[in-house]
Coordinates of C-alpha atoms in Angstrom, one line a residue:
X20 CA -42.9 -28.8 -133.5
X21 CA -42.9 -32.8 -132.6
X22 CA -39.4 -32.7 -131.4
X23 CA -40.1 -29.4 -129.4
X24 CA -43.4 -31.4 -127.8
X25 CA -40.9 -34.1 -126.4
X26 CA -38.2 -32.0 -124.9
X27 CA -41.1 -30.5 -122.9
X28 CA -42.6 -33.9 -121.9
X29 CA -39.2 -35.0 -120.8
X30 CA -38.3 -31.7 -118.9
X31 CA -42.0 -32.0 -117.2
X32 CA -40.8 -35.7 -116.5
X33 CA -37.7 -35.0 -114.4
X34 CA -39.4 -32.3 -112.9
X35 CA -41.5 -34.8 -111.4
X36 CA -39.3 -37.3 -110.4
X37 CA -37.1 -34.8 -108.7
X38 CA -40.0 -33.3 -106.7
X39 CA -41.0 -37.4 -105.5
X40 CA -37.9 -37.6 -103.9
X41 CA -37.5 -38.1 -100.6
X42 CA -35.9 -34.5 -98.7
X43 CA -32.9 -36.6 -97.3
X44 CA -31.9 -37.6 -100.6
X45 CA -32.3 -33.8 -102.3
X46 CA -30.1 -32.5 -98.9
X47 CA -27.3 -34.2 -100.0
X48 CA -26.7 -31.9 -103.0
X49 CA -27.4 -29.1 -100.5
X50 CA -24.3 -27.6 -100.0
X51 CA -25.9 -25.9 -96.9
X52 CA -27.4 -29.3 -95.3
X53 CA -24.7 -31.2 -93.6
X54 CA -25.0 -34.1 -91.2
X55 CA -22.2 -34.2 -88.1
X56 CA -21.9 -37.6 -86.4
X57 CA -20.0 -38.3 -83.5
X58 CA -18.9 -41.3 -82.0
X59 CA -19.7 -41.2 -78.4
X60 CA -19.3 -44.6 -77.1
X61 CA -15.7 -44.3 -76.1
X62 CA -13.0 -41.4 -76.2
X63 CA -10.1 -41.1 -78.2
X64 CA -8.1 -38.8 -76.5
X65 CA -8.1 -36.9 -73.1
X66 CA -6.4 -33.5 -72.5
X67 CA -5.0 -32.3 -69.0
X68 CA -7.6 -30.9 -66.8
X69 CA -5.6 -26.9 -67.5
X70 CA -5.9 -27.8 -71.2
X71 CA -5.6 -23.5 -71.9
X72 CA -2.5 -21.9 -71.4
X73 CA -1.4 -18.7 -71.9
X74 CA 2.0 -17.2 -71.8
X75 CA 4.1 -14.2 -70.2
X76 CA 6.8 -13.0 -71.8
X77 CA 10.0 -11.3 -71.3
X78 CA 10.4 -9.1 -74.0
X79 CA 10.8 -5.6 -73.3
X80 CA 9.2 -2.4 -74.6
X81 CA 12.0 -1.7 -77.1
X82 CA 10.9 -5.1 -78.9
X83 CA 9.7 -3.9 -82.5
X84 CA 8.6 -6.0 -85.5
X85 CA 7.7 -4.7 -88.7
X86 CA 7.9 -1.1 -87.6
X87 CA 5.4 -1.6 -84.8
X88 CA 6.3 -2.3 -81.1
X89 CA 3.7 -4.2 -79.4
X90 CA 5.1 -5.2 -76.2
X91 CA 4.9 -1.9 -73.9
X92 CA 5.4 -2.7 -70.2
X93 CA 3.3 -6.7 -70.2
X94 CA 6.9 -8.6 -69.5
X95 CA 7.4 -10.5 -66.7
X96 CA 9.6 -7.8 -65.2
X97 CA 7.1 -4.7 -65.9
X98 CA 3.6 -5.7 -65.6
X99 CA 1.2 -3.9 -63.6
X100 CA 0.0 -6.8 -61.3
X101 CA -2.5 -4.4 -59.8
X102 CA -4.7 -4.0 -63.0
X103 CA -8.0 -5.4 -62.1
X104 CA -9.0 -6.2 -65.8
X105 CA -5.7 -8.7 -66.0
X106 CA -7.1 -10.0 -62.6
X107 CA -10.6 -10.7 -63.8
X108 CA -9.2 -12.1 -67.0
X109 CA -7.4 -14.6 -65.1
X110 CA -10.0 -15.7 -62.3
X111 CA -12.6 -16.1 -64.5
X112 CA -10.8 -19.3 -66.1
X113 CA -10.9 -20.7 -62.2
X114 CA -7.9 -22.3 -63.1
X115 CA -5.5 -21.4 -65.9
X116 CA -2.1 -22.4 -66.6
X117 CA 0.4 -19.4 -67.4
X118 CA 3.9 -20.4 -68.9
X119 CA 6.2 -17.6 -67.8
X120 CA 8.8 -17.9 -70.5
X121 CA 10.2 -16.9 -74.2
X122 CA 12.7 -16.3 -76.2
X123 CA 14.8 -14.3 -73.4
X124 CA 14.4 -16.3 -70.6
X125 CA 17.9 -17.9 -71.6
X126 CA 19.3 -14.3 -71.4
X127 CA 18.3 -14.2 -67.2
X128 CA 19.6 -14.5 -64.0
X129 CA 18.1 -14.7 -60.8
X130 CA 19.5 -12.3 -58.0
X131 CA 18.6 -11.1 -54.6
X132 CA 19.5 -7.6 -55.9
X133 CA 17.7 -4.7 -57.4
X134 CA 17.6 -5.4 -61.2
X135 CA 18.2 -3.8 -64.4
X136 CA 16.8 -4.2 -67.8
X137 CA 18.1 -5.8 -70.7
X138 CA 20.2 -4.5 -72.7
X139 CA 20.7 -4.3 -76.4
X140 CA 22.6 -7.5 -78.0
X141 CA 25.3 -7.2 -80.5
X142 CA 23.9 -7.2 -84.2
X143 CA 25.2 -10.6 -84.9
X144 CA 23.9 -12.1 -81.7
X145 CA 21.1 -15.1 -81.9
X146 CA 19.2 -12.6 -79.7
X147 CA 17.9 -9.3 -79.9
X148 CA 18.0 -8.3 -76.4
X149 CA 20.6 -10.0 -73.1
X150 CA 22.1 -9.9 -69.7
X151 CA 18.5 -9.7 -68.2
X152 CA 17.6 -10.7 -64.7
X153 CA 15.2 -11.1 -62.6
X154 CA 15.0 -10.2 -58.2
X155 CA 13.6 -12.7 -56.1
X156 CA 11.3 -9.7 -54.8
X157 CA 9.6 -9.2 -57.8
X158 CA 9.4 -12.8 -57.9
X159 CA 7.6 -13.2 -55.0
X160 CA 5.2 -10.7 -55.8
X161 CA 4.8 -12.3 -59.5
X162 CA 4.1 -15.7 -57.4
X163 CA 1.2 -13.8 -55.0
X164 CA -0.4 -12.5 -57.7
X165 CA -0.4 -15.4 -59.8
X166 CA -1.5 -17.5 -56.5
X167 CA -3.9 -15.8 -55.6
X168 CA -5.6 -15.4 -59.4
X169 CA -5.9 -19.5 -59.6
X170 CA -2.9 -19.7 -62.1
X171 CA -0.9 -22.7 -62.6
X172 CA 2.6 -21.6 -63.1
X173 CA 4.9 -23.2 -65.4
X174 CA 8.5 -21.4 -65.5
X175 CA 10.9 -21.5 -68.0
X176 CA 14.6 -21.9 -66.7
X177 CA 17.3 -20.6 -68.3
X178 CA 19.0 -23.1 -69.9
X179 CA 22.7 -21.3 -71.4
X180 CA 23.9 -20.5 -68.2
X181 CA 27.8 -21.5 -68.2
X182 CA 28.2 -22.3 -71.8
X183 CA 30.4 -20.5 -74.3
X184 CA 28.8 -19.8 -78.0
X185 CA 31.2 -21.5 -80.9
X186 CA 31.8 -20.2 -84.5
X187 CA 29.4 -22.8 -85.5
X188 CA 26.7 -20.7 -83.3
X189 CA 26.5 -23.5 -80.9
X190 CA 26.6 -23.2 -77.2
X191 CA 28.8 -25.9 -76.4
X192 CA 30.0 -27.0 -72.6
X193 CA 27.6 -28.4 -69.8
X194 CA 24.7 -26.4 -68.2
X195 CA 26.1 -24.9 -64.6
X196 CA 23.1 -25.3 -62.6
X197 CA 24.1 -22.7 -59.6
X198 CA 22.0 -19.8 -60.5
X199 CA 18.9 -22.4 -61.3
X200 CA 19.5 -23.4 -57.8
X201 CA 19.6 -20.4 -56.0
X202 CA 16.4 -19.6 -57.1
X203 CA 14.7 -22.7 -56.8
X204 CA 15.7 -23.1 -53.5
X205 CA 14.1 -19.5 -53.0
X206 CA 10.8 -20.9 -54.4
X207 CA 10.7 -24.5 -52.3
X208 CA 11.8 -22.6 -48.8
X209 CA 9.1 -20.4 -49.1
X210 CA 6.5 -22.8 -50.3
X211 CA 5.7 -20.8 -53.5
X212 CA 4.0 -23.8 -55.9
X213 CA 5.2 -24.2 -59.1
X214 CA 3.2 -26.9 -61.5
X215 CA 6.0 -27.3 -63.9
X216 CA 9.5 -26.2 -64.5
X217 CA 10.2 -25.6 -68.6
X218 CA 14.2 -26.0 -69.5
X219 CA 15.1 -23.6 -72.1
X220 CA 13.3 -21.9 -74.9
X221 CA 14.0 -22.5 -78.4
X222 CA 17.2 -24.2 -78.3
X223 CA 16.5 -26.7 -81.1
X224 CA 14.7 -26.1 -84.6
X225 CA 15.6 -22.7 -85.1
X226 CA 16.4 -23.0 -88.7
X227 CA 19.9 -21.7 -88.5
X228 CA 22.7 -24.1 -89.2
X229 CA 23.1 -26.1 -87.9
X230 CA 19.1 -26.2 -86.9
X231 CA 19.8 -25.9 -82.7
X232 CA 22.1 -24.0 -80.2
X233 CA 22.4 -26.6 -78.3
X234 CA 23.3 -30.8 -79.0
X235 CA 20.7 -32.8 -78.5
X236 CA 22.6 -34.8 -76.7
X237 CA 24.6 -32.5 -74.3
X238 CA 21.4 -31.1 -74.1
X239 CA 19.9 -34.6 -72.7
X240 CA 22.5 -35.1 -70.1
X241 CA 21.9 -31.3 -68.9
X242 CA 18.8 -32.5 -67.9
X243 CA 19.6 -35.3 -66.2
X244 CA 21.3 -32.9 -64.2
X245 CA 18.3 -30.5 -64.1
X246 CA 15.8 -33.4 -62.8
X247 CA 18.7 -34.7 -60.2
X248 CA 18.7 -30.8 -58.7
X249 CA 14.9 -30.8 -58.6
X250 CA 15.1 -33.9 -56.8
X251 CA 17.5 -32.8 -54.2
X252 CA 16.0 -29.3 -53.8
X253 CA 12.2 -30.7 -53.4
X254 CA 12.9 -33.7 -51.4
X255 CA 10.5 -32.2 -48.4
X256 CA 8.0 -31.6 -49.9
X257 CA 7.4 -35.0 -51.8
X258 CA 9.2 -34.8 -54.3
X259 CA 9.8 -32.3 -57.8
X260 CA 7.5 -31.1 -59.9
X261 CA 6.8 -32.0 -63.6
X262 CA 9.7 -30.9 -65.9
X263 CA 9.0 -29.8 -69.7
X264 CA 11.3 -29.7 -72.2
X265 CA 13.0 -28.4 -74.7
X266 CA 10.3 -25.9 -75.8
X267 CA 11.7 -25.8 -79.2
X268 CA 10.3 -26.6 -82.8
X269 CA 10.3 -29.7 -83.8
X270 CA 13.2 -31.6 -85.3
X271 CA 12.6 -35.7 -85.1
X272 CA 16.2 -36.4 -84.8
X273 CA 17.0 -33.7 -82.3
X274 CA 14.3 -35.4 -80.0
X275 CA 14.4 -38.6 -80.3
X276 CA 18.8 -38.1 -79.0
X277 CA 17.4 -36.0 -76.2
X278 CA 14.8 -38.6 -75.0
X279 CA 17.0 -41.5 -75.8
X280 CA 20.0 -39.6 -74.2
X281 CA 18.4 -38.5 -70.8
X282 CA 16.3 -41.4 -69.9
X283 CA 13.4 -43.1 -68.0
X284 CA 11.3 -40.6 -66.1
X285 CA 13.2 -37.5 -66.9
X286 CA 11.1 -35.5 -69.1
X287 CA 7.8 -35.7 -67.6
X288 CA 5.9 -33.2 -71.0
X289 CA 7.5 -32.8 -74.3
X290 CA 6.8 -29.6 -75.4
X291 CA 7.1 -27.7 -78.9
X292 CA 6.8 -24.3 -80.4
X293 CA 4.2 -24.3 -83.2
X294 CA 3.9 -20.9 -85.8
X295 CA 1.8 -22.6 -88.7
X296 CA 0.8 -19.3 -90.4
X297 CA 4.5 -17.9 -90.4
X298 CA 5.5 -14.6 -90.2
X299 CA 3.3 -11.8 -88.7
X300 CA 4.3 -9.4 -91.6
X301 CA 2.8 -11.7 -94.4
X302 CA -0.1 -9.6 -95.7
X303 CA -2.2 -12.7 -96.7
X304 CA -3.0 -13.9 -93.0
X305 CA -6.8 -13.4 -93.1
X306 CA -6.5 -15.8 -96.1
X307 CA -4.5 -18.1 -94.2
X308 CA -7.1 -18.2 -91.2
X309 CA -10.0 -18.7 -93.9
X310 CA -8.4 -21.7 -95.6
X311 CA -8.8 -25.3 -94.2
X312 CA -5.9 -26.5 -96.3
X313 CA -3.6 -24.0 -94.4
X314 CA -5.3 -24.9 -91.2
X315 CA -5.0 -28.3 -91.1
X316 CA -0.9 -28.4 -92.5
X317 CA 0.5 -29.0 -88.9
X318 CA -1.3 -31.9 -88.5
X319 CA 1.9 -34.0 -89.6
X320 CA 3.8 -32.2 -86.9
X321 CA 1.7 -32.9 -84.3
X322 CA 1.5 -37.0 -84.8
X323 CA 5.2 -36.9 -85.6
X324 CA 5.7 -35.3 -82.1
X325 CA 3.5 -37.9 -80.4
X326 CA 5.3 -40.9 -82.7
X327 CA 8.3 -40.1 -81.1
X328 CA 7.0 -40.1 -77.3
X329 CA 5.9 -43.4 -78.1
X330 CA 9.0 -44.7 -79.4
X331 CA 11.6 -42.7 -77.3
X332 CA 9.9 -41.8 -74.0
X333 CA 6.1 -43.2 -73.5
X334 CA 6.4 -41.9 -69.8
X335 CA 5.8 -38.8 -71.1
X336 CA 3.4 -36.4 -72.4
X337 CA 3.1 -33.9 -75.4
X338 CA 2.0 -30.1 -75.0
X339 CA 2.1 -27.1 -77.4
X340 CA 4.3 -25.2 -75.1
X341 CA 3.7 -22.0 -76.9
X342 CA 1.8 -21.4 -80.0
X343 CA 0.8 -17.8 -81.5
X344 CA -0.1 -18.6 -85.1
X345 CA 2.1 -15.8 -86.7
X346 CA 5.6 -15.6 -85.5
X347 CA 7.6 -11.9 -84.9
X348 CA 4.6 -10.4 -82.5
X349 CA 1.7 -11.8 -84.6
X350 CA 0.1 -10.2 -87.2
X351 CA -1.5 -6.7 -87.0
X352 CA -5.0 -6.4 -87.8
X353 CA -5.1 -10.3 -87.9
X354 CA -4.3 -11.4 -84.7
X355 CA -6.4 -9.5 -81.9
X356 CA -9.5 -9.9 -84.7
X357 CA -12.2 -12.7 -84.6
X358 CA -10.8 -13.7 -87.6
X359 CA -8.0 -15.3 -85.4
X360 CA -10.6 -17.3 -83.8
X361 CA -10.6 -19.5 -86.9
X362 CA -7.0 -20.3 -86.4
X363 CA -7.4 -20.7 -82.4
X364 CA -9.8 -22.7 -81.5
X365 CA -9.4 -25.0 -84.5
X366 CA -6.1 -25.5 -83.3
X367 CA -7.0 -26.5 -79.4
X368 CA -9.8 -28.9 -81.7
X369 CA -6.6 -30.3 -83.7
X370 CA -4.4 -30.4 -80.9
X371 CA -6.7 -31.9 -78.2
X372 CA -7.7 -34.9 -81.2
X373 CA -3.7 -35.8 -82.1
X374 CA -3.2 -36.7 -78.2
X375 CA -1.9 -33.3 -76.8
X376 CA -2.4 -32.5 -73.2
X377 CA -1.9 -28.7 -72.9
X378 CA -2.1 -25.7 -75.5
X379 CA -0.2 -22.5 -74.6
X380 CA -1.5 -19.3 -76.4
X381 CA 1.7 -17.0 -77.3
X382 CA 0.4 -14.9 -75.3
X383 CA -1.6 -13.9 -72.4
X384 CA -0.9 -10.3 -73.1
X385 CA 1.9 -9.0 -75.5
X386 CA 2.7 -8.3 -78.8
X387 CA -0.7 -8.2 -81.3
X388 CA -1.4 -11.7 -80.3
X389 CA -2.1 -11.3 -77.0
X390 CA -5.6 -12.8 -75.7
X391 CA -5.5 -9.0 -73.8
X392 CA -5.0 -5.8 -75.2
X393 CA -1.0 -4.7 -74.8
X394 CA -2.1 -1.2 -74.1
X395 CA -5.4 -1.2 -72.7
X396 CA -5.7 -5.0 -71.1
X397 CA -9.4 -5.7 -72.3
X398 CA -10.4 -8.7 -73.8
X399 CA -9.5 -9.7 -77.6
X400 CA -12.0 -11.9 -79.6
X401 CA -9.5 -14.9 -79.0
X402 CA -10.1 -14.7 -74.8
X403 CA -13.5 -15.6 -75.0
X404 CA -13.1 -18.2 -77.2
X405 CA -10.5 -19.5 -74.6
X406 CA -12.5 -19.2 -71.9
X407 CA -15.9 -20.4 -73.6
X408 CA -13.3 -23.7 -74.5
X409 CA -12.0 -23.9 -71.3
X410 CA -16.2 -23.7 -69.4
X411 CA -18.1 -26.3 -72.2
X412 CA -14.9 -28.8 -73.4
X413 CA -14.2 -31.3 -70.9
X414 CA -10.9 -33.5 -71.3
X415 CA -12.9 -36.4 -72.8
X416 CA -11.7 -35.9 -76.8
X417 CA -14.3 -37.8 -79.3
X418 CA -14.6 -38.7 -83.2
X419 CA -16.6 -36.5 -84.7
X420 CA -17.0 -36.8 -88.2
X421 CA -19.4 -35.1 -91.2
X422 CA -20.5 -35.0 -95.0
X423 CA -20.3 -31.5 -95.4
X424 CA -17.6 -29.3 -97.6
X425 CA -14.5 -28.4 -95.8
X426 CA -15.0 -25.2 -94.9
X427 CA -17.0 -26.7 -91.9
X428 CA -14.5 -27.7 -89.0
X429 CA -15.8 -29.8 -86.3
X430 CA -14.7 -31.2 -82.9
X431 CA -16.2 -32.8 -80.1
X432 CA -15.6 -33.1 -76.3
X433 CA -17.8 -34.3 -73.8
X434 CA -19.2 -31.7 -71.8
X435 CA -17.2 -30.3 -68.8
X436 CA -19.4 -31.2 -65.5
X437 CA -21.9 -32.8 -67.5
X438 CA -22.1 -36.2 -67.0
X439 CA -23.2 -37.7 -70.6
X440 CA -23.2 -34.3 -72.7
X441 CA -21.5 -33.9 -75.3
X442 CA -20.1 -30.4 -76.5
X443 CA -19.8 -29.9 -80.5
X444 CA -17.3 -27.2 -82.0
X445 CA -18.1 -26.2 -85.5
X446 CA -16.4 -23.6 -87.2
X447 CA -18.1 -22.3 -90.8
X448 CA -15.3 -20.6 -92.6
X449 CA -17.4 -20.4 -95.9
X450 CA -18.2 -17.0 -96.3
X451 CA -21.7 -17.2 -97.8
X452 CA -23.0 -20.4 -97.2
X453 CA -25.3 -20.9 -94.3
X454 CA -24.8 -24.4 -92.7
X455 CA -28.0 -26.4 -91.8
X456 CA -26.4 -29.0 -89.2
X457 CA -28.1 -31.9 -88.4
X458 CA -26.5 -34.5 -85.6
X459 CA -26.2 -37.7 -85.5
X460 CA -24.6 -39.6 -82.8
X461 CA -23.7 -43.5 -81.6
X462 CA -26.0 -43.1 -78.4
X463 CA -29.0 -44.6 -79.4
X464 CA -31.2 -42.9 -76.9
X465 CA -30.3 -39.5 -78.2
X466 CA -31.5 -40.5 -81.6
X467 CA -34.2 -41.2 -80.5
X468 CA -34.6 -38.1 -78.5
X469 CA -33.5 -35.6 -81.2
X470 CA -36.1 -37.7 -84.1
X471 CA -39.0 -37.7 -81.7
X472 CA -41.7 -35.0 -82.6
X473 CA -41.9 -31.9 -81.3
X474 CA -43.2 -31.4 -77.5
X475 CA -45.2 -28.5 -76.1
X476 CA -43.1 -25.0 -74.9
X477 CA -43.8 -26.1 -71.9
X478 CA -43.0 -29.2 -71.2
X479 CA -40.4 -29.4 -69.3
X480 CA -39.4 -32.9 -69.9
X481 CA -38.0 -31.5 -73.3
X482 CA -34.8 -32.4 -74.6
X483 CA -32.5 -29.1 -75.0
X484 CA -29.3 -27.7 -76.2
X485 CA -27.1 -24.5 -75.6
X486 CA -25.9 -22.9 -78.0
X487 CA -23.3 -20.4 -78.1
X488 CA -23.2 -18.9 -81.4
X489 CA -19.9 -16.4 -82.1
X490 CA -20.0 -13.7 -84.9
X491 CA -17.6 -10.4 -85.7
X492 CA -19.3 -7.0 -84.9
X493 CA -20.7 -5.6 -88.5
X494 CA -20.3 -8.6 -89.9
X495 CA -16.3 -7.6 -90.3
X496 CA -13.9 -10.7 -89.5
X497 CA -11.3 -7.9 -88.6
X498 CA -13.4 -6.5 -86.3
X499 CA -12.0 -6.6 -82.7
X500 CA -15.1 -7.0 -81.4
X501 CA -17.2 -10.0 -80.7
X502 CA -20.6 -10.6 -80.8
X503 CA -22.4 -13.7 -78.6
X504 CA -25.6 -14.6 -79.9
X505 CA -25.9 -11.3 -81.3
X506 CA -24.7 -9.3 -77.6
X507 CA -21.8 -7.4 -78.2
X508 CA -19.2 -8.8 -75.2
X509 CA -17.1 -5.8 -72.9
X510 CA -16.3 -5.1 -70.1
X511 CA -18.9 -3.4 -67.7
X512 CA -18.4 -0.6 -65.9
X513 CA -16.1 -2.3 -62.8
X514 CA -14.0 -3.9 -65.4
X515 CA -15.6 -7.5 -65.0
X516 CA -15.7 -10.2 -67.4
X517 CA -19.4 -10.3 -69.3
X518 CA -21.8 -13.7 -68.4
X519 CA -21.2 -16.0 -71.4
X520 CA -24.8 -17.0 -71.8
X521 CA -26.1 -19.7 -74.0
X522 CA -29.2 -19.5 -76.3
X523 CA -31.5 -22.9 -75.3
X524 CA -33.5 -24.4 -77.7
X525 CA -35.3 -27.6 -77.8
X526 CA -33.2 -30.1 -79.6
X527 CA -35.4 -30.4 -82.6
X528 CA -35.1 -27.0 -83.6
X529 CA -33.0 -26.4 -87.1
X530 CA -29.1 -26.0 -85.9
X531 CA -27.7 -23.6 -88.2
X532 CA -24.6 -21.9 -88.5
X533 CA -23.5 -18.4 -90.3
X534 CA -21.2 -17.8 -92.6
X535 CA -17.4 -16.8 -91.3
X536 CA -18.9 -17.9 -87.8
X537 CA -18.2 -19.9 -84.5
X538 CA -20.6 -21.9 -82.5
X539 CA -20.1 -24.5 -79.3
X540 CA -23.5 -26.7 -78.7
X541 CA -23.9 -28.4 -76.1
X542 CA -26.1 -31.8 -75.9
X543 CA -26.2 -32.4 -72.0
X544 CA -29.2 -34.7 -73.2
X545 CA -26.5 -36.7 -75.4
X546 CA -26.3 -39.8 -72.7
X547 CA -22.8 -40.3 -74.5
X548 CA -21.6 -43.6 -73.0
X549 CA -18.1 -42.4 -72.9
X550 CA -19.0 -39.6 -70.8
X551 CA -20.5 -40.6 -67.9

């Protein structure tokens, strides 16, 4: 009975010393509490000013993965530039970079002529489809629309022309330039503004063997020869364009003899293909999306890629040239859901932090990772994230740190157009554990501000935050549907893009963050030093 007496005197003991502790000490074994800090006193990266991308293929309707053919008529050469949902899509960015490119775009010529579809390639061929091209009139009215839509073109050249395929599977012999010419001299002489000319697609890293179609280094002098043309054909209007290249996968080797081979000033972007969650036929994607190990695996890649600028050609910069998560048309039922979200916008995060300038989303319709719907055009979860990225992120990239598990992802920007705010990304991928965020940041004066008591409703001198919280219809991260502070966003009824509105609170009110949810907060009360 004694010893029964003490083990209830010592239980009522901890009891009471647990309950005299202070709350910030009990949060910390609160796996639902989780401070964020972020460093705002100076940036640490800076992305281009076009950060989102998004690409237009060439592959035609006959393109089928996995028994499911996703393309229908959104190539290059088929797609209806009069739908006014693909117009909206595109002006509502303001600006938006589009990468006209792919896989086939080493498979076309340019001609003045009327022009045919591709055809079927051989069964042993490195390509599925060849012997495209392309007329200068549906050029022209690519380039209006395009224009006139506030796109920044970036076009993808082809890059075989003139060289013969070996046993070995390489193209060997030097790039004839004619045909490239021919068109570009179409483009210049007409004043039709490009942003960027891309040479090839995929010419390196495709894990055949050996791992490239082309030599590094032939490939290095071709564009030598590529930059000298631009040169020549743009000297009247003050000089070329940027030129990206190779638009590949990364192999270290491979680039660095490029770089070394063509020179200074060359190669003004690197780019590189990345497809982290591999094939779009692997049945375990939504796990993929949901895991922050599988997420964060590229991470290796994409400071390798900016290692070797600095060694081999500082005067350049690095961009994701084209990015889809799941390779072969994306994965069905995974990649037009929020659940893709996860995977998207924690890449442009990643990217944006390991010093990339641009991030091109494979694609902007086509195939089941579109950012539009290949048959209808409307909106997939992954577009408004993209375009709430590309209205709250600025190019300011900060440290943003926290204590939490690591199911929470967080990034930081300063706010775009808001001198001294600071816009947080934080991504819950936990699905059950509500996330109770509190912020801490270098700024002294916001600490103060966010610690100091509560004010009145309506006083306006308040300190505030938007927040723009992003949730799958039902609660289902397959859904296709998104939900915006609880509002379902469509279309309306003249095929308009819905208002993105934010939720304001004051900035002492509880942040908190759903499970298997998405939420950008902006602090335009942050007075971050580095953003002003």
């Amino acid at each position: 009975m004694a010893s029964a007496n003490l083990v209830l005197s010592l239980l009522f003991l901890l009891l009471l010393l647990f309950s005299s502790l202070p709350s910030s000490i009990v949060a910390k074994d609160d796996p639902g509490h989780v401070k964020v800090s972020v460093l705002a006193d100076y940036v640490v990266a800076r992305t281009d000013g076009n950060f989102i991308c998004a690409t237009v293929d060439w592959w035609p309707p006959e393109k089928c993965d996995f028994g499911d053919c996703s393309w229908g008529h959104t190539s290059i050469k088929n797609l209806d530039l009069r739908n006014q949902i693909l117009r909206n899509a595109i002006t509502a960015f303001g600006t938006m970079r589009v990468r006209i490119g792919g896989t086939l775009q080493d498979q076309v010529t340019y001609t003045s002529k009327p022009c045919h579809e591709f055809k079927a390639a051989d069964g042993d061929s490195d390509y599925e489809f060849k012997d495209g091209c392309i007329s200068l009139n549906r050029w022209d009215k690519i380039h209006e629309f395009f224009n006139a839509t506030g796109a920044f073109i970036t076009f993808g050249i082809n890059a075989l022309h003139g060289r013969v395929q070996g046993h070995d599977g390489v193209y060997a012999g030097a790039w004839d330039p004619e045909n490239a010419r021919f068109f570009i001299r179409h483009v210049v002489q007409n004043k039709q503004y490009v942003d960027s000319w891309e040479f090839g697609n995929e010419l390196c890293g495709n894990g055949g063997k050996p791992n490239f179609l082309v030599d590094g280094k032939q490939y290095g002098l071709d564009l030598i020869a590529f930059k000298a043309m631009l040169i020549d054909e743009y000297a009247e209007l003050g000089g070329p364009p940027k030129v990206a290249a190779p638009g590949g996968f990364y192999v270290e080797d491979w680039y660095k003899n490029m770089l070394s081979t063509s020179g200074y000033g060359v190669v003004d972007v690197i780019t590189h293909h990345v497809y982290n969650l591999g094939s779009g036929g692997d049945r375990n994607l939504v796990d993929k999306v949901t895991n922050p190990k599988v997420l964060g695996n590229i991470v290796h890649t994409y400071d390798k890629v900016v290692d070797t600028i600095k060694s081999t050609g500082p005067w350049s910069s690095a961009w994701v040239g084209e990015s889809g998560g799941a390779h072969s048309s994306g994965g069905k039922g995974l990649s037009n859901t929020f659940a893709n979200s996860f995977w998207y916008l924690d890449q442009l995060g990643m990217v944006s932090r390991h010093h990339h300038k641009v991030f091109c989303r494979q694609t902007l319709i086509g195939g089941n990772y579109g950012l539009l719907d290949h048959d209808s055009f409307v909106p997939n979860p992954d577009y408004y994230s993209a375009l709430l990225w590309h209205r709250l992120m600025g190019t300011g990239v900060l440290e943003v740190s926290h204590d939490g598990p690591a199911h929470l992802r967080s990034y930081a920007h300063c706010s775009k157009n808001t001198p001294g705010g600071v816009t947080l990304l934080l991504i819950n991928l936990s699905d059950s554990i509500t996330l109770e965020i509190e912020i801490n940041g270098s700024t002294k004066s916001y600490e103060r501000k966010i610690r100091s008591r509560p004010l009145a409703k309506d006083d306006k001198d308040q300190s505030k935050r938007e927040e723009f919280h992003l949730t799958p219809k039902d609660g289902d991260i397959q859904s296709t549907v998104m939900l915006l502070n609880g509002k379902e966003l469509g279309l309306d009824g003249k095929n308009s893009i819905p208002a993105l509105d934010s939720e304001v609170v004051n900035a002492s009110d509880p942040l908190r963050v759903a499970p298997r949810s998405i939420a950008f907060v902006k602090l335009k009360d942050f007075n971050a030093d580095a953003c002003k």
